[in-house]
CSV table of C-alpha atoms in Angstrom, one decimal:
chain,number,residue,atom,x,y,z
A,173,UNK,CA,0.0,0.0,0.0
A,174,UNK,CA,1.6,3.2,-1.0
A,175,UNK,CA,1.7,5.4,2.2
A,176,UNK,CA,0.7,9.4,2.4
A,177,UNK,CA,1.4,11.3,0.1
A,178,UNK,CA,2.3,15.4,0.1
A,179,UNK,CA,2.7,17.4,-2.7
A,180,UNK,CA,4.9,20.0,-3.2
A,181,UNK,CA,7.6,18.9,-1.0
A,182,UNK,CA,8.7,22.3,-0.9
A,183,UNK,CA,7.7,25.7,-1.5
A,184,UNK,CA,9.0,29.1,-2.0
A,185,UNK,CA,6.7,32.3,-0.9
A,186,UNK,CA,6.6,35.6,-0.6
A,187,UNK,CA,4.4,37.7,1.9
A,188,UNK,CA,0.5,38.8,0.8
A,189,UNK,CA,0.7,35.2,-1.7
A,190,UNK,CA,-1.8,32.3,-1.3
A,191,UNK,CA,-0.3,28.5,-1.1
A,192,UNK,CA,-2.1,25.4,-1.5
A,193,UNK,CA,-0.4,22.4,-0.3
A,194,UNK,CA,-2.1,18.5,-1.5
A,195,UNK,CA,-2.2,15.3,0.2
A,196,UNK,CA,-3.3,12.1,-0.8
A,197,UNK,CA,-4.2,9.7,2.0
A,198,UNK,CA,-3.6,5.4,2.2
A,199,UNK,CA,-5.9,4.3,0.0
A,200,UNK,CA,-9.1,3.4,1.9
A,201,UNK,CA,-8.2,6.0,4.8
A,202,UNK,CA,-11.0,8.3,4.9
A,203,UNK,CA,-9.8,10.9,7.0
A,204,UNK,CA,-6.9,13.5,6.9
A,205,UNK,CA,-5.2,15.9,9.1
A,206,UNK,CA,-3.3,18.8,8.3
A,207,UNK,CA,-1.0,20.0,11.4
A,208,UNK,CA,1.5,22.9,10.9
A,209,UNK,CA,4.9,22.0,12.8
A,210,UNK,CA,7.6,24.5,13.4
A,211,UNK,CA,10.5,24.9,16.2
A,212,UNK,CA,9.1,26.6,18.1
A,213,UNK,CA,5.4,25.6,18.9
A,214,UNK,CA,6.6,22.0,17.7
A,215,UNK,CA,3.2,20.3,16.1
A,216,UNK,CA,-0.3,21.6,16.1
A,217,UNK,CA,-3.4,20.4,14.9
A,218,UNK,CA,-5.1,22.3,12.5
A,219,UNK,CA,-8.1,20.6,11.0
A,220,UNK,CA,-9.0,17.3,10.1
A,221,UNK,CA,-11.2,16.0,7.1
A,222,UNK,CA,-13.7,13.4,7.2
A,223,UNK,CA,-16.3,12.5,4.0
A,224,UNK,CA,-15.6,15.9,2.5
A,225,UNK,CA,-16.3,17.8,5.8
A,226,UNK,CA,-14.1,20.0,8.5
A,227,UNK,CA,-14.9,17.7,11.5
A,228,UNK,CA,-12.0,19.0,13.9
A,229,UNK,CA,-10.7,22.4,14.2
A,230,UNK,CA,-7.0,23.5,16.2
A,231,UNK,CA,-6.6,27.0,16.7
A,232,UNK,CA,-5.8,28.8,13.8
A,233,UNK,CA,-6.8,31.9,12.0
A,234,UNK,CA,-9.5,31.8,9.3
A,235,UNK,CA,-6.5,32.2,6.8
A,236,UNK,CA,-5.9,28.7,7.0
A,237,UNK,CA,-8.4,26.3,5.0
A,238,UNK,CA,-8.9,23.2,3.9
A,239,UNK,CA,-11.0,20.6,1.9
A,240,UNK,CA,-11.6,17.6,0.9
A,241,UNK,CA,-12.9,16.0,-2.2
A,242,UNK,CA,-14.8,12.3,-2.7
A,243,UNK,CA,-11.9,10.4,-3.7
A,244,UNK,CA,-10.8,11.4,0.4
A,245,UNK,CA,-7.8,13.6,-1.1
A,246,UNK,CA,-7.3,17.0,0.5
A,247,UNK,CA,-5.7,20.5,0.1
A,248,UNK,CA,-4.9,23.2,2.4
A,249,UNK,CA,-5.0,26.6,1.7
A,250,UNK,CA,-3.0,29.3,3.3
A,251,UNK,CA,-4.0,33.0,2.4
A,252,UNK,CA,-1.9,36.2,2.5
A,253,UNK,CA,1.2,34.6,4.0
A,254,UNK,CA,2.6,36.1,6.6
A,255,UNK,CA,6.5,35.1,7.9
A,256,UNK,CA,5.1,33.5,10.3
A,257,UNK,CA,3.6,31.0,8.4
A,258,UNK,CA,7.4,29.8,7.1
A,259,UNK,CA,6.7,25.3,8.4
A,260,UNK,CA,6.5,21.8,7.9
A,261,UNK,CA,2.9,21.1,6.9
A,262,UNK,CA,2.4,17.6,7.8
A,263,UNK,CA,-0.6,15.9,6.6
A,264,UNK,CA,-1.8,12.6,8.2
A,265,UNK,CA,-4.3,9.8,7.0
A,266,UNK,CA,-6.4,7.4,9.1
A,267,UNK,CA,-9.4,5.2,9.1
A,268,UNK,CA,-11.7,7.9,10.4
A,269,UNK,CA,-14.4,5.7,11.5
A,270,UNK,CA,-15.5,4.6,15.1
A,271,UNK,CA,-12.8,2.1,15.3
A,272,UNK,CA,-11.0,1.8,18.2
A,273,UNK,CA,-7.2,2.1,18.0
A,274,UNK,CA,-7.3,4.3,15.1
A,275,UNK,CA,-3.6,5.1,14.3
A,276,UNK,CA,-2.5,7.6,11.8
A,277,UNK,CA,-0.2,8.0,9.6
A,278,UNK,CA,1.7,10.8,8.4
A,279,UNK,CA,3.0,12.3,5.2
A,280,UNK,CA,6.8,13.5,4.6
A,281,UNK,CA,5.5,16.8,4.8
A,282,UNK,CA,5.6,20.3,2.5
A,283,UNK,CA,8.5,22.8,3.9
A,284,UNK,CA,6.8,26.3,3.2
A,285,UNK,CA,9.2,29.0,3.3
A,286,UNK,CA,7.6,32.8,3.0
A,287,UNK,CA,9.9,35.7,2.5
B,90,UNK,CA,-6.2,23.8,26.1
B,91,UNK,CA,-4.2,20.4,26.9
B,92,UNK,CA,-0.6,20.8,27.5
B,93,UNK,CA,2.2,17.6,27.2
B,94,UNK,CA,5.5,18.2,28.6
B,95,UNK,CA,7.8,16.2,27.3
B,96,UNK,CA,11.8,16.1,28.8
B,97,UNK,CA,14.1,15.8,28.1
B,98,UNK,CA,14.3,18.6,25.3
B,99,UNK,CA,17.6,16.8,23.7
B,100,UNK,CA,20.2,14.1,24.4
B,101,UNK,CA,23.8,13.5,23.6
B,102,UNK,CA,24.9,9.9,24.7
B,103,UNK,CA,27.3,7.1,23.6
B,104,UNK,CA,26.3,4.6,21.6
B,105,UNK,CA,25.2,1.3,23.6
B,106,UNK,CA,23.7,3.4,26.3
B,107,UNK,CA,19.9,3.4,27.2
B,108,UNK,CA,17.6,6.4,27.3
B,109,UNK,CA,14.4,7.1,28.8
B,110,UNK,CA,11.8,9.9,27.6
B,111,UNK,CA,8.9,11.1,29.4
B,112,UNK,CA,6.0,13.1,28.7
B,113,UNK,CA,3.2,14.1,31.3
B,114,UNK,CA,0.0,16.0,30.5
B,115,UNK,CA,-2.5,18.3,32.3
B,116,UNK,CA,-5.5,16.6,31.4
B,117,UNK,CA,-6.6,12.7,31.0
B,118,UNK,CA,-5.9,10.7,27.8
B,119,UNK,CA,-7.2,7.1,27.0
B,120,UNK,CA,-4.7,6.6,24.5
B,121,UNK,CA,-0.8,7.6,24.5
B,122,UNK,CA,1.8,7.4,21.0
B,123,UNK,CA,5.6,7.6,20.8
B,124,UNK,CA,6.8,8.6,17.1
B,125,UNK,CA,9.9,9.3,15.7
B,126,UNK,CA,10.6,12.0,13.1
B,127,UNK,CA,14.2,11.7,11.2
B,128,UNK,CA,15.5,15.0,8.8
B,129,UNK,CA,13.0,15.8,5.9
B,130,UNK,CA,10.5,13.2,6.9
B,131,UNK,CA,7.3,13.0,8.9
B,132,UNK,CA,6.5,11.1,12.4
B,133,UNK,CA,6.7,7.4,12.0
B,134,UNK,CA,4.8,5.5,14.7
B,135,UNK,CA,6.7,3.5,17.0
B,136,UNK,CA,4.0,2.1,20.1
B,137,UNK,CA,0.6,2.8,20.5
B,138,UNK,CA,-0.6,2.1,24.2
B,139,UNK,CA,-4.5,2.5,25.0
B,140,UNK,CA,-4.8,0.9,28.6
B,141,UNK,CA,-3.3,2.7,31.8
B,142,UNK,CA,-0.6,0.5,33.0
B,143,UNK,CA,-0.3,-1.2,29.6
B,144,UNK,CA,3.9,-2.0,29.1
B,145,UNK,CA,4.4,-2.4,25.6
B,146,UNK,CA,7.9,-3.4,23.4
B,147,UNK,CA,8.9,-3.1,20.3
B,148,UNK,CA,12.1,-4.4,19.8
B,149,UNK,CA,15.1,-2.0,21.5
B,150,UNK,CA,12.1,0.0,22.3
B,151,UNK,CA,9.7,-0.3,25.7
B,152,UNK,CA,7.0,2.4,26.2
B,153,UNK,CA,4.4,2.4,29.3
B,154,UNK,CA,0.6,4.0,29.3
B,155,UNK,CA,1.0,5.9,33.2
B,156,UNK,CA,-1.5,4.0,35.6
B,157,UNK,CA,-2.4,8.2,36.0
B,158,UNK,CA,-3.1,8.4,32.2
B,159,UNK,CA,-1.6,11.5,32.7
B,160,UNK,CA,1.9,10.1,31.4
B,161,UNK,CA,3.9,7.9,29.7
B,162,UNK,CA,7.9,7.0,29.1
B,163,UNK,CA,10.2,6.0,26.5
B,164,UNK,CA,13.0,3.8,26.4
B,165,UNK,CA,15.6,2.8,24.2
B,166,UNK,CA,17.8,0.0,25.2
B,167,UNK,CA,21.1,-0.7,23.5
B,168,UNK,CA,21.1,2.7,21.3
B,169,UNK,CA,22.5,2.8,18.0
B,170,UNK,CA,23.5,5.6,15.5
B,171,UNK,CA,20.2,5.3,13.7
B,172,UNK,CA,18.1,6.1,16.6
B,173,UNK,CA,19.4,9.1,16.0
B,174,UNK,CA,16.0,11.5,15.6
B,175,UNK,CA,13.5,13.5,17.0
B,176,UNK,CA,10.9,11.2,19.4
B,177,UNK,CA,7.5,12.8,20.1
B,178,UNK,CA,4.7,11.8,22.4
B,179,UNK,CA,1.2,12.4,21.5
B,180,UNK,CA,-1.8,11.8,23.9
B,181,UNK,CA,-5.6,11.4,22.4
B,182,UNK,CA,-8.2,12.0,24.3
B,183,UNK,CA,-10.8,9.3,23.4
B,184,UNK,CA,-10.1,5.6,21.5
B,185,UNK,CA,-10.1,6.9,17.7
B,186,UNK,CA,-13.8,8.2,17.0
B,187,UNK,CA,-15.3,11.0,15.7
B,188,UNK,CA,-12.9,13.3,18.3
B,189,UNK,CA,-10.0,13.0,17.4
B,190,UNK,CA,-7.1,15.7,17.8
B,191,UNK,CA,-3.8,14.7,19.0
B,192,UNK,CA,-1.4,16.6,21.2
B,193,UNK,CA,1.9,16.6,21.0
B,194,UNK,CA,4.7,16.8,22.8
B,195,UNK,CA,7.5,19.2,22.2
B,196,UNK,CA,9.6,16.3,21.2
B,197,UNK,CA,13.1,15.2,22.2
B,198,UNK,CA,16.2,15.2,20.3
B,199,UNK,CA,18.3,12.3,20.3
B,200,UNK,CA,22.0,12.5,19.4
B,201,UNK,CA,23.8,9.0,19.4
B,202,UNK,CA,27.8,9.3,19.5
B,203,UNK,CA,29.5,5.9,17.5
């Protein structure tokens, strides 16, 4: 089974652009989280996917968006960058149902770099 | 919202030693992860524990669920140069349904000297 898959792997920005990062779950995985990872807040949730729909939300600005489409692949949208915004975006794939011990797995990651 | 602390920030040992890794939490989780992150790659799982008191291996590497469920420890026995990575805990809060938002720890660097 091919594992998750992130696309680009990196990026190049400048301030005020949008970005939009891809990932492709494990085939059959139905849900998909984003989390933004950086030195110094370490890794942070920032939504999660399930069936097309925002189901979990972490604590970020309305800048950062996401969907999902029916074949369970998803995109995340960043708008006006700020410097701030310079991370690993790490995208993650599980089951998503009700089933207990519901592991995740995660993506090498897009390194997004805004100047 | 939930906190993990997880210590030590980084280690420098010899190669051969063992190392230990803790995390504790503020809050209650039911279910407790170790992962390891190498350069340019994401977190790999290494043990999944969902039972307080659980004492799980996997291979070099022994993890415990905290009978508190407020922490959990790592350890590496007989280290090697490609444990060399970042490890992370990550506490859930229920058993994989429809809530489900990890929390990780700050992670901690390990350095192994050949």
């Amino acid at each position: 089974k091919a594992g998750v898959t992130q696309t680009p792997r990196y990026l190049i920005k400048t301030r005020g652009q949008q970005v939009t990062l891809s990932c492709s779950p494990i085939s059959g995985h139905r849900s998909v989280s984003w989390y933004q990872q950086t030195p110094g807040q370490g890794l942070q949730f920032l939504f999660e996917y399930f069936s097309e729909t925002q189901r979990n939300k972490g604590n970020f600005p309305g800048r950062f968006s996401g969907r999902q489409f029916s074949n369970s692949r998803s995109e995340m949208n960043v708008s006006t960058l700020e410097l701030g915004d310079s991370a690993l975006y790490l995208c993650a794939s599980r089951d998503g149902g009700t089933v207990i011990k519901n592991i995740q797995y995660f993506g090498a990651g897009t390194r997004l770099s805004v100047l | 919202g939930q906190q993990l602390n997880q210590s030590p920030q980084s280690m420098f040992i010899q190669e051969g030693e063992d190392v230990s890794m803790n995390c504790t939490s503020s809050s209650i989780f039911n279910t407790w992860l170790w992962y390891k992150q190498e350069p340019g790659e994401g977190p790999v799982l290494l043990i999944a524990l969902y039972k307080a008191g659980e004492l799980t291996s996997n291979g070099r590497l022994t993890a415990q669920f905290g009978i508190t469920r407020k922490d959990s420890f790592l350890n590496i026995s007989a280290s090697i140069p490609s444990d060399v990575g970042i490890y992370f805990c990550a506490g859930q809060p229920d058993s994989g349904g429809s809530n489900y938002k990890l929390t990780f720890g700050k992670g901690t660097l390990l350095t192994v000297n050949p």
